[in-house]
Amino acid sequence: MTYPHERLAADPHDRLGLLRDDDTALQARLADEGSRVLVVAGTRVRPGPEGLEWVRPEEAPEGVRVLLGERDGTTWWAVIADAALARDEDADGAWLPLRGLLPLLGGDGARQAPLAFHALGLAEWHWAHRFCPRCGGALSARAAGHELVCADCGKVQFPRSDPAVIMLITAGEPGSEDERCLLGRHPAWPEGRFSTLAGFCEPGESLEDAVRREVAEETAVVVGEVTYFGNQPWPLPASLMLGFHGRALSEEIRLEDDDVVEAGWYTREQIRRATHEGTLVLPGGVSISRSLIEHWYGEDLPGSW
């Protein structure tokens, strides 16, 4: 069984990291008529009728040119242009952030996901890092958009990904009809929309301990054994989602955290019935949360956000 989040990473590009400081090689690839560029206005992209829209280098606006890499004999780039481009009243169509693009990256659009995540992840980083954290000096891009250097003190900044844990917690005899999983609802979500629990890893904390702490903080459920499941880049704006399965040592739920307003235990039969009825709506097909749930459930489930 191929899980939903795996489809987004099934066709990665060669990032050509060794060429990022080779101006001659970069200019040659940029001049290649086959090269294609994704235009990013600040942190937003305007998709075309069939998904992401790539233009020739000479058609791209001014901005920070970012080398994404090579795939299928094509060199792929992004241009991070001024955010005002997305506010231009003469620009037809909607400019979307990465979250708005996710529906376009499912199904046949999944091949574009690694490139989109790369481009938008760097765009978010450029947007958030405009001044040197050491001295406040101006930052300028180098290494084909993958480094920022301070004009005053010379300190170099590199992109970062924040580790976040996402976990499906289960209780009861594994594989039995009574085995159940823990799902929760964020206050911003409408009723009936549930997902696995998640949270960020804190400094000096192991990933397994982050799973136990986040579950305890959000639901008061105590977790024992924690096993790794998989991971998914999630540049919204700069996370790496690390998926886990965990076994509960207690089942009483007390909601003591504002991140969860409703939580409950669900058997496989309850999930089957509720998802078919539409009273329980699970995360979309591109999310590792969906993969965690379907891995435990044993097959695909209907409905999604």
Short mmCIF file of the C-alpha atoms (twelve columns), coordinates in Angstrom:
data_MODEL
# 
_entry.id   MODEL 
# 
loop_
_atom_site.group_PDB 
_atom_site.id 
_atom_site.type_symbol 
_atom_site.label_atom_id 
_atom_site.label_alt_id 
_atom_site.label_comp_id 
_atom_site.label_asym_id 
_atom_site.label_seq_id 
_atom_site.Cartn_x 
_atom_site.Cartn_y 
_atom_site.Cartn_z 
_atom_site.pdbx_PDB_model_num 
ATOM 1   C CA . MET A 1   0.000   0.000  0.000   1 
ATOM 2   C CA . THR A 2   1.364   3.418  -0.981  1 
ATOM 3   C CA . TYR A 3   0.384   5.990  1.599   1 
ATOM 4   C CA . PRO A 4   -0.862  9.460  0.629   1 
ATOM 5   C CA . HIS A 5   2.122   11.434 1.906   1 
ATOM 6   C CA . GLU A 6   4.559   9.151  0.062   1 
ATOM 7   C CA . ARG A 7   3.099   10.150 -3.298  1 
ATOM 8   C CA . LEU A 8   4.246   13.730 -2.767  1 
ATOM 9   C CA . ALA A 9   7.876   12.642 -2.432  1 
ATOM 10  C CA . ALA A 10  7.902   9.887  -5.053  1 
ATOM 11  C CA . ASP A 11  9.579   11.934 -7.774  1 
ATOM 12  C CA . PRO A 12  12.297  14.159 -6.255  1 
ATOM 13  C CA . HIS A 13  14.569  16.410 -8.293  1 
ATOM 14  C CA . ASP A 14  18.364  16.551 -8.258  1 
ATOM 15  C CA . ARG A 15  18.991  19.759 -6.303  1 
ATOM 16  C CA . LEU A 16  22.385  20.368 -7.972  1 
ATOM 17  C CA . GLY A 17  23.802  21.671 -4.707  1 
ATOM 18  C CA . LEU A 18  27.371  21.727 -6.017  1 
ATOM 19  C CA . LEU A 19  26.421  24.178 -8.771  1 
ATOM 20  C CA . ARG A 20  24.911  26.861 -6.540  1 
ATOM 21  C CA . ASP A 21  28.179  28.834 -6.340  1 
ATOM 22  C CA . ASP A 22  29.175  28.254 -9.969  1 
ATOM 23  C CA . ASP A 23  27.968  31.400 -11.737 1 
ATOM 24  C CA . THR A 24  29.118  30.198 -15.156 1 
ATOM 25  C CA . ALA A 25  27.182  26.935 -14.880 1 
ATOM 26  C CA . LEU A 26  24.127  28.742 -13.509 1 
ATOM 27  C CA . GLN A 27  24.071  31.251 -16.368 1 
ATOM 28  C CA . ALA A 28  24.414  28.455 -18.913 1 
ATOM 29  C CA . ARG A 29  21.472  26.568 -17.463 1 
ATOM 30  C CA . LEU A 30  19.430  29.739 -17.182 1 
ATOM 31  C CA . ALA A 31  20.055  30.449 -20.862 1 
ATOM 32  C CA . ASP A 32  18.905  26.962 -21.871 1 
ATOM 33  C CA . GLU A 33  15.615  27.301 -23.722 1 
ATOM 34  C CA . GLY A 34  14.250  24.286 -21.878 1 
ATOM 35  C CA . SER A 35  14.650  25.833 -18.414 1 
ATOM 36  C CA . ARG A 36  11.439  26.661 -16.577 1 
ATOM 37  C CA . VAL A 37  10.688  29.097 -13.755 1 
ATOM 38  C CA . LEU A 38  7.988   29.215 -11.086 1 
ATOM 39  C CA . VAL A 39  7.076   32.809 -10.240 1 
ATOM 40  C CA . VAL A 40  6.520   33.398 -6.517  1 
ATOM 41  C CA . ALA A 41  5.124   36.762 -5.426  1 
ATOM 42  C CA . GLY A 42  6.351   37.056 -1.852  1 
ATOM 43  C CA . THR A 43  5.126   33.649 -0.717  1 
ATOM 44  C CA . ARG A 44  2.288   33.132 -3.201  1 
ATOM 45  C CA . VAL A 45  1.911   31.429 -6.566  1 
ATOM 46  C CA . ARG A 46  -0.714  31.965 -9.256  1 
ATOM 47  C CA . PRO A 47  -1.574  28.522 -10.648 1 
ATOM 48  C CA . GLY A 48  -2.673  27.901 -14.200 1 
ATOM 49  C CA . PRO A 49  -5.719  25.916 -15.328 1 
ATOM 50  C CA . GLU A 50  -3.828  22.611 -14.990 1 
ATOM 51  C CA . GLY A 51  -1.778  23.205 -11.856 1 
ATOM 52  C CA . LEU A 52  1.489   25.029 -11.324 1 
ATOM 53  C CA . GLU A 53  2.390   27.353 -14.164 1 
ATOM 54  C CA . TRP A 54  6.025   27.430 -15.299 1 
ATOM 55  C CA . VAL A 55  7.397   30.142 -17.575 1 
ATOM 56  C CA . ARG A 56  10.570  30.597 -19.597 1 
ATOM 57  C CA . PRO A 57  13.356  32.515 -17.800 1 
ATOM 58  C CA . GLU A 58  12.932  35.589 -19.996 1 
ATOM 59  C CA . GLU A 59  9.230   35.717 -19.073 1 
ATOM 60  C CA . ALA A 60  9.888   35.828 -15.327 1 
ATOM 61  C CA . PRO A 61  9.854   39.147 -13.437 1 
ATOM 62  C CA . GLU A 62  12.777  40.567 -11.499 1 
ATOM 63  C CA . GLY A 63  13.519  38.944 -8.162  1 
ATOM 64  C CA . VAL A 64  15.737  36.467 -6.349  1 
ATOM 65  C CA . ARG A 65  16.518  33.612 -8.739  1 
ATOM 66  C CA . VAL A 66  16.492  30.290 -6.951  1 
ATOM 67  C CA . LEU A 67  17.923  27.123 -8.482  1 
ATOM 68  C CA . LEU A 68  15.598  24.245 -7.620  1 
ATOM 69  C CA . GLY A 69  17.427  21.578 -9.617  1 
ATOM 70  C CA . GLU A 70  17.129  19.189 -12.518 1 
ATOM 71  C CA . ARG A 71  14.588  16.531 -13.397 1 
ATOM 72  C CA . ASP A 72  13.740  14.846 -16.691 1 
ATOM 73  C CA . GLY A 73  16.503  16.821 -18.433 1 
ATOM 74  C CA . THR A 74  14.943  20.167 -17.446 1 
ATOM 75  C CA . THR A 75  16.469  22.716 -15.079 1 
ATOM 76  C CA . TRP A 76  13.831  24.097 -12.736 1 
ATOM 77  C CA . TRP A 77  14.003  27.525 -11.096 1 
ATOM 78  C CA . ALA A 78  11.927  29.849 -8.979  1 
ATOM 79  C CA . VAL A 79  11.923  33.629 -8.955  1 
ATOM 80  C CA . ILE A 80  10.924  35.218 -5.656  1 
ATOM 81  C CA . ALA A 81  9.423   38.513 -6.802  1 
ATOM 82  C CA . ASP A 82  8.001   41.427 -4.831  1 
ATOM 83  C CA . ALA A 83  4.828   40.514 -2.938  1 
ATOM 84  C CA . ALA A 84  3.144   43.512 -4.565  1 
ATOM 85  C CA . LEU A 85  2.905   41.460 -7.745  1 
ATOM 86  C CA . ALA A 86  0.187   39.358 -6.100  1 
ATOM 87  C CA . ARG A 87  -1.719  42.519 -5.164  1 
ATOM 88  C CA . ASP A 88  -1.632  43.955 -8.651  1 
ATOM 89  C CA . GLU A 89  -5.228  44.745 -9.583  1 
ATOM 90  C CA . ASP A 90  -4.462  44.030 -13.237 1 
ATOM 91  C CA . ALA A 91  -3.273  40.487 -12.503 1 
ATOM 92  C CA . ASP A 92  -6.024  38.044 -13.393 1 
ATOM 93  C CA . GLY A 93  -6.483  34.917 -11.299 1 
ATOM 94  C CA . ALA A 94  -5.806  34.166 -7.664  1 
ATOM 95  C CA . TRP A 95  -2.370  34.073 -6.065  1 
ATOM 96  C CA . LEU A 96  -2.340  31.277 -3.507  1 
ATOM 97  C CA . PRO A 97  -0.092  30.374 -0.570  1 
ATOM 98  C CA . LEU A 98  1.223   26.828 -0.377  1 
ATOM 99  C CA . ARG A 99  -1.722  25.628 1.700   1 
ATOM 100 C CA . GLY A 100 -4.064  26.795 -1.051  1 
ATOM 101 C CA . LEU A 101 -2.030  24.879 -3.615  1 
ATOM 102 C CA . LEU A 102 -2.230  21.537 -1.806  1 
ATOM 103 C CA . PRO A 103 -5.394  20.378 -3.653  1 
ATOM 104 C CA . LEU A 104 -3.493  20.863 -6.926  1 
ATOM 105 C CA . LEU A 105 -0.634  18.673 -5.706  1 
ATOM 106 C CA . GLY A 106 -2.717  15.549 -5.263  1 
ATOM 107 C CA . GLY A 107 -3.292  12.926 -7.951  1 
ATOM 108 C CA . ASP A 108 -1.479  13.765 -11.191 1 
ATOM 109 C CA . GLY A 109 -0.169  16.973 -9.648  1 
ATOM 110 C CA . ALA A 110 1.941   15.084 -7.105  1 
ATOM 111 C CA . ARG A 111 4.975   15.181 -9.424  1 
ATOM 112 C CA . GLN A 112 5.110   18.945 -8.894  1 
ATOM 113 C CA . ALA A 113 5.061   18.699 -5.102  1 
ATOM 114 C CA . PRO A 114 8.826   18.369 -4.443  1 
ATOM 115 C CA . LEU A 115 9.522   21.394 -6.637  1 
ATOM 116 C CA . ALA A 116 6.684   23.410 -5.089  1 
ATOM 117 C CA . PHE A 117 7.737   22.556 -1.535  1 
ATOM 118 C CA . HIS A 118 11.325  23.523 -2.342  1 
ATOM 119 C CA . ALA A 119 10.347  26.834 -3.949  1 
ATOM 120 C CA . LEU A 120 7.736   27.901 -1.400  1 
ATOM 121 C CA . GLY A 121 9.842   26.770 1.538   1 
ATOM 122 C CA . LEU A 122 12.681  29.016 0.409   1 
ATOM 123 C CA . ALA A 123 10.264  31.862 -0.349  1 
ATOM 124 C CA . GLU A 124 8.881   31.665 3.193   1 
ATOM 125 C CA . TRP A 125 12.441  31.699 4.547   1 
ATOM 126 C CA . HIS A 126 13.387  34.756 2.495   1 
ATOM 127 C CA . TRP A 127 10.183  36.489 3.621   1 
ATOM 128 C CA . ALA A 128 10.874  35.868 7.315   1 
ATOM 129 C CA . HIS A 129 14.612  36.615 7.248   1 
ATOM 130 C CA . ARG A 130 15.146  40.152 6.021   1 
ATOM 131 C CA . PHE A 131 17.654  41.325 8.608   1 
ATOM 132 C CA . CYS A 132 20.642  39.749 10.307  1 
ATOM 133 C CA . PRO A 133 19.699  38.252 13.707  1 
ATOM 134 C CA . ARG A 134 23.184  39.072 15.015  1 
ATOM 135 C CA . CYS A 135 23.511  42.770 14.158  1 
ATOM 136 C CA . GLY A 136 20.342  43.803 12.301  1 
ATOM 137 C CA . GLY A 137 22.183  44.422 9.020   1 
ATOM 138 C CA . ALA A 138 20.683  43.922 5.573   1 
ATOM 139 C CA . LEU A 139 20.767  40.423 4.111   1 
ATOM 140 C CA . SER A 140 21.455  39.564 0.502   1 
ATOM 141 C CA . ALA A 141 20.985  36.244 -1.285  1 
ATOM 142 C CA . ARG A 142 23.751  34.060 -2.659  1 
ATOM 143 C CA . ALA A 143 24.300  30.375 -3.528  1 
ATOM 144 C CA . ALA A 144 21.357  30.476 -5.948  1 
ATOM 145 C CA . GLY A 145 19.002  31.638 -3.211  1 
ATOM 146 C CA . HIS A 146 20.014  29.076 -0.599  1 
ATOM 147 C CA . GLU A 147 22.081  31.378 1.623   1 
ATOM 148 C CA . LEU A 148 21.641  34.889 3.043   1 
ATOM 149 C CA . VAL A 149 24.695  36.895 4.025   1 
ATOM 150 C CA . CYS A 150 24.808  40.037 6.167   1 
ATOM 151 C CA . ALA A 151 26.281  43.099 4.482   1 
ATOM 152 C CA . ASP A 152 27.581  44.440 7.812   1 
ATOM 153 C CA . CYS A 153 28.991  41.557 9.874   1 
ATOM 154 C CA . GLY A 154 29.243  38.839 7.201   1 
ATOM 155 C CA . LYS A 155 27.187  36.295 9.158   1 
ATOM 156 C CA . VAL A 156 25.669  33.695 6.837   1 
ATOM 157 C CA . GLN A 157 22.133  32.397 7.362   1 
ATOM 158 C CA . PHE A 158 20.926  29.021 6.084   1 
ATOM 159 C CA . PRO A 159 17.373  27.695 5.664   1 
ATOM 160 C CA . ARG A 160 15.995  25.781 8.623   1 
ATOM 161 C CA . SER A 161 13.245  23.201 9.054   1 
ATOM 162 C CA . ASP A 162 11.467  22.959 12.394  1 
ATOM 163 C CA . PRO A 163 10.891  19.346 13.546  1 
ATOM 164 C CA . ALA A 164 7.246   18.674 14.337  1 
ATOM 165 C CA . VAL A 165 5.801   15.391 15.575  1 
ATOM 166 C CA . ILE A 166 2.460   14.046 14.394  1 
ATOM 167 C CA . MET A 167 1.117   10.889 15.967  1 
ATOM 168 C CA . LEU A 168 -1.670  8.350  16.007  1 
ATOM 169 C CA . ILE A 169 -2.179  7.044  19.531  1 
ATOM 170 C CA . THR A 170 -3.944  3.715  19.980  1 
ATOM 171 C CA . ALA A 171 -5.342  1.722  22.885  1 
ATOM 172 C CA . GLY A 172 -6.686  -1.812 23.275  1 
ATOM 173 C CA . GLU A 173 -5.464  -5.141 21.922  1 
ATOM 174 C CA . PRO A 174 -3.641  -4.482 18.632  1 
ATOM 175 C CA . GLY A 175 -5.675  -5.673 15.665  1 
ATOM 176 C CA . SER A 176 -8.780  -6.442 17.729  1 
ATOM 177 C CA . GLU A 177 -12.260 -5.089 17.079  1 
ATOM 178 C CA . ASP A 178 -11.986 -3.055 20.259  1 
ATOM 179 C CA . GLU A 179 -8.694  -1.387 19.375  1 
ATOM 180 C CA . ARG A 180 -9.216  2.347  19.091  1 
ATOM 181 C CA . CYS A 181 -7.323  5.437  18.055  1 
ATOM 182 C CA . LEU A 182 -7.270  8.949  19.452  1 
ATOM 183 C CA . LEU A 183 -8.390  11.833 17.225  1 
ATOM 184 C CA . GLY A 184 -8.820  15.503 18.054  1 
ATOM 185 C CA . ARG A 185 -10.337 18.686 16.642  1 
ATOM 186 C CA . HIS A 186 -8.632  22.067 16.505  1 
ATOM 187 C CA . PRO A 187 -10.815 25.043 17.526  1 
ATOM 188 C CA . ALA A 188 -10.519 26.571 14.035  1 
ATOM 189 C CA . TRP A 189 -12.002 23.484 12.378  1 
ATOM 190 C CA . PRO A 190 -15.742 22.946 11.870  1 
ATOM 191 C CA . GLU A 191 -17.529 20.203 13.774  1 
ATOM 192 C CA . GLY A 192 -16.866 16.726 12.450  1 
ATOM 193 C CA . ARG A 193 -13.373 17.518 11.179  1 
ATOM 194 C CA . PHE A 194 -10.794 15.475 13.100  1 
ATOM 195 C CA . SER A 195 -7.133  14.599 12.771  1 
ATOM 196 C CA . THR A 196 -4.230  13.063 14.618  1 
ATOM 197 C CA . LEU A 197 -2.529  15.102 17.331  1 
ATOM 198 C CA . ALA A 198 0.631   17.046 16.513  1 
ATOM 199 C CA . GLY A 199 3.090   19.543 17.950  1 
ATOM 200 C CA . PHE A 200 6.608   20.921 17.790  1 
ATOM 201 C CA . CYS A 201 9.706   19.379 19.274  1 
ATOM 202 C CA . GLU A 202 11.290  21.573 21.957  1 
ATOM 203 C CA . PRO A 203 15.043  22.214 22.433  1 
ATOM 204 C CA . GLY A 204 16.843  19.338 24.117  1 
ATOM 205 C CA . GLU A 205 13.908  16.968 23.629  1 
ATOM 206 C CA . SER A 206 13.856  13.637 21.795  1 
ATOM 207 C CA . LEU A 207 11.170  13.076 19.196  1 
ATOM 208 C CA . GLU A 208 9.622   10.269 21.240  1 
ATOM 209 C CA . ASP A 209 9.420   12.485 24.313  1 
ATOM 210 C CA . ALA A 210 7.870   15.242 22.217  1 
ATOM 211 C CA . VAL A 211 5.115   12.787 21.216  1 
ATOM 212 C CA . ARG A 212 4.438   11.895 24.855  1 
ATOM 213 C CA . ARG A 213 4.509   15.520 26.033  1 
ATOM 214 C CA . GLU A 214 2.225   16.875 23.298  1 
ATOM 215 C CA . VAL A 215 -0.383  14.148 23.803  1 
ATOM 216 C CA . ALA A 216 -0.331  14.671 27.570  1 
ATOM 217 C CA . GLU A 217 -0.614  18.456 27.221  1 
ATOM 218 C CA . GLU A 218 -3.490  18.303 24.754  1 
ATOM 219 C CA . THR A 219 -5.546  15.396 26.110  1 
ATOM 220 C CA . ALA A 220 -3.943  14.221 29.413  1 
ATOM 221 C CA . VAL A 221 -3.525  10.748 27.858  1 
ATOM 222 C CA . VAL A 222 -0.299  9.067  28.978  1 
ATOM 223 C CA . VAL A 223 1.703   7.437  26.171  1 
ATOM 224 C CA . GLY A 224 4.227   4.636  26.566  1 
ATOM 225 C CA . GLU A 225 5.774   2.946  23.525  1 
ATOM 226 C CA . VAL A 226 6.409   5.228  20.543  1 
ATOM 227 C CA . THR A 227 7.480   3.924  17.117  1 
ATOM 228 C CA . TYR A 228 8.543   5.853  14.030  1 
ATOM 229 C CA . PHE A 229 6.283   5.750  10.954  1 
ATOM 230 C CA . GLY A 230 7.594   8.175  8.350   1 
ATOM 231 C CA . ASN A 231 8.143   11.834 7.541   1 
ATOM 232 C CA . GLN A 232 6.866   14.550 5.263   1 
ATOM 233 C CA . PRO A 233 8.271   17.972 4.355   1 
ATOM 234 C CA . TRP A 234 5.663   20.509 5.352   1 
ATOM 235 C CA . PRO A 235 6.927   24.026 4.548   1 
ATOM 236 C CA . LEU A 236 3.926   25.792 6.086   1 
ATOM 237 C CA . PRO A 237 6.040   27.752 6.656   1 
ATOM 238 C CA . ALA A 238 9.083   25.635 7.601   1 
ATOM 239 C CA . SER A 239 8.314   22.284 9.184   1 
ATOM 240 C CA . LEU A 240 9.386   18.696 8.770   1 
ATOM 241 C CA . MET A 241 6.561   16.467 9.973   1 
ATOM 242 C CA . LEU A 242 7.782   13.291 11.685  1 
ATOM 243 C CA . GLY A 243 5.067   10.663 12.016  1 
ATOM 244 C CA . PHE A 244 4.764   8.199  14.897  1 
ATOM 245 C CA . HIS A 245 2.483   5.552  16.311  1 
ATOM 246 C CA . GLY A 246 2.127   5.504  20.071  1 
ATOM 247 C CA . ARG A 247 0.488   3.162  22.610  1 
ATOM 248 C CA . ALA A 248 -1.623  4.690  25.346  1 
ATOM 249 C CA . LEU A 249 -1.056  3.811  29.008  1 
ATOM 250 C CA . SER A 250 -4.209  5.675  30.040  1 
ATOM 251 C CA . GLU A 251 -7.427  6.553  28.210  1 
ATOM 252 C CA . GLU A 252 -9.146  9.262  30.240  1 
ATOM 253 C CA . ILE A 253 -9.308  12.466 28.195  1 
ATOM 254 C CA . ARG A 254 -9.083  15.887 29.814  1 
ATOM 255 C CA . LEU A 255 -8.855  18.835 27.460  1 
ATOM 256 C CA . GLU A 256 -6.377  21.184 29.096  1 
ATOM 257 C CA . ASP A 257 -4.890  22.876 26.034  1 
ATOM 258 C CA . ASP A 258 -6.450  25.445 23.712  1 
ATOM 259 C CA . ASP A 259 -5.167  23.576 20.668  1 
ATOM 260 C CA . VAL A 260 -7.801  20.838 21.039  1 
ATOM 261 C CA . VAL A 261 -11.488 21.517 21.752  1 
ATOM 262 C CA . GLU A 262 -12.790 17.993 21.170  1 
ATOM 263 C CA . ALA A 263 -11.138 14.576 21.278  1 
ATOM 264 C CA . GLY A 264 -12.234 10.979 21.389  1 
ATOM 265 C CA . TRP A 265 -11.386 7.317  20.910  1 
ATOM 266 C CA . TYR A 266 -12.595 5.635  17.702  1 
ATOM 267 C CA . THR A 267 -12.667 1.955  16.805  1 
ATOM 268 C CA . ARG A 268 -12.205 0.935  13.180  1 
ATOM 269 C CA . GLU A 269 -15.929 0.252  12.870  1 
ATOM 270 C CA . GLN A 270 -16.796 3.673  14.266  1 
ATOM 271 C CA . ILE A 271 -14.416 5.309  11.802  1 
ATOM 272 C CA . ARG A 272 -15.797 3.267  8.896   1 
ATOM 273 C CA . ARG A 273 -19.379 4.175  9.694   1 
ATOM 274 C CA . ALA A 274 -18.746 7.844  10.490  1 
ATOM 275 C CA . THR A 275 -16.585 8.537  7.421   1 
ATOM 276 C CA . HIS A 276 -19.151 6.936  5.119   1 
ATOM 277 C CA . GLU A 277 -21.922 8.957  6.761   1 
ATOM 278 C CA . GLY A 278 -19.858 12.125 6.546   1 
ATOM 279 C CA . THR A 279 -20.072 12.850 10.272  1 
ATOM 280 C CA . LEU A 280 -16.313 12.304 10.610  1 
ATOM 281 C CA . VAL A 281 -14.094 14.053 8.069   1 
ATOM 282 C CA . LEU A 282 -10.403 13.168 8.012   1 
ATOM 283 C CA . PRO A 283 -7.421  15.163 6.676   1 
ATOM 284 C CA . GLY A 284 -6.797  15.385 2.953   1 
ATOM 285 C CA . GLY A 285 -5.001  12.774 0.924   1 
ATOM 286 C CA . VAL A 286 -1.662  14.585 0.813   1 
ATOM 287 C CA . SER A 287 -1.207  14.655 4.588   1 
ATOM 288 C CA . ILE A 288 0.905   12.246 6.632   1 
ATOM 289 C CA . SER A 289 -1.927  12.412 9.173   1 
ATOM 290 C CA . ARG A 290 -4.123  10.651 6.625   1 
ATOM 291 C CA . SER A 291 -1.387  8.061  6.088   1 
ATOM 292 C CA . LEU A 292 -1.103  7.350  9.821   1 
ATOM 293 C CA . ILE A 293 -4.839  6.785  10.129  1 
ATOM 294 C CA . GLU A 294 -5.163  4.608  7.010   1 
ATOM 295 C CA . HIS A 295 -2.097  2.560  7.964   1 
ATOM 296 C CA . TRP A 296 -3.747  1.707  11.282  1 
ATOM 297 C CA . TYR A 297 -7.197  1.263  9.746   1 
ATOM 298 C CA . GLY A 298 -5.865  -1.092 7.050   1 
ATOM 299 C CA . GLU A 299 -7.244  0.454  3.855   1 
ATOM 300 C CA . ASP A 300 -8.308  3.681  2.168   1 
ATOM 301 C CA . LEU A 301 -11.055 5.740  3.769   1 
ATOM 302 C CA . PRO A 302 -13.616 8.034  2.082   1 
ATOM 303 C CA . GLY A 303 -13.917 11.789 2.401   1 
ATOM 304 C CA . SER A 304 -11.338 14.460 3.176   1 
ATOM 305 C CA . TRP A 305 -10.988 18.147 3.970   1 
# 
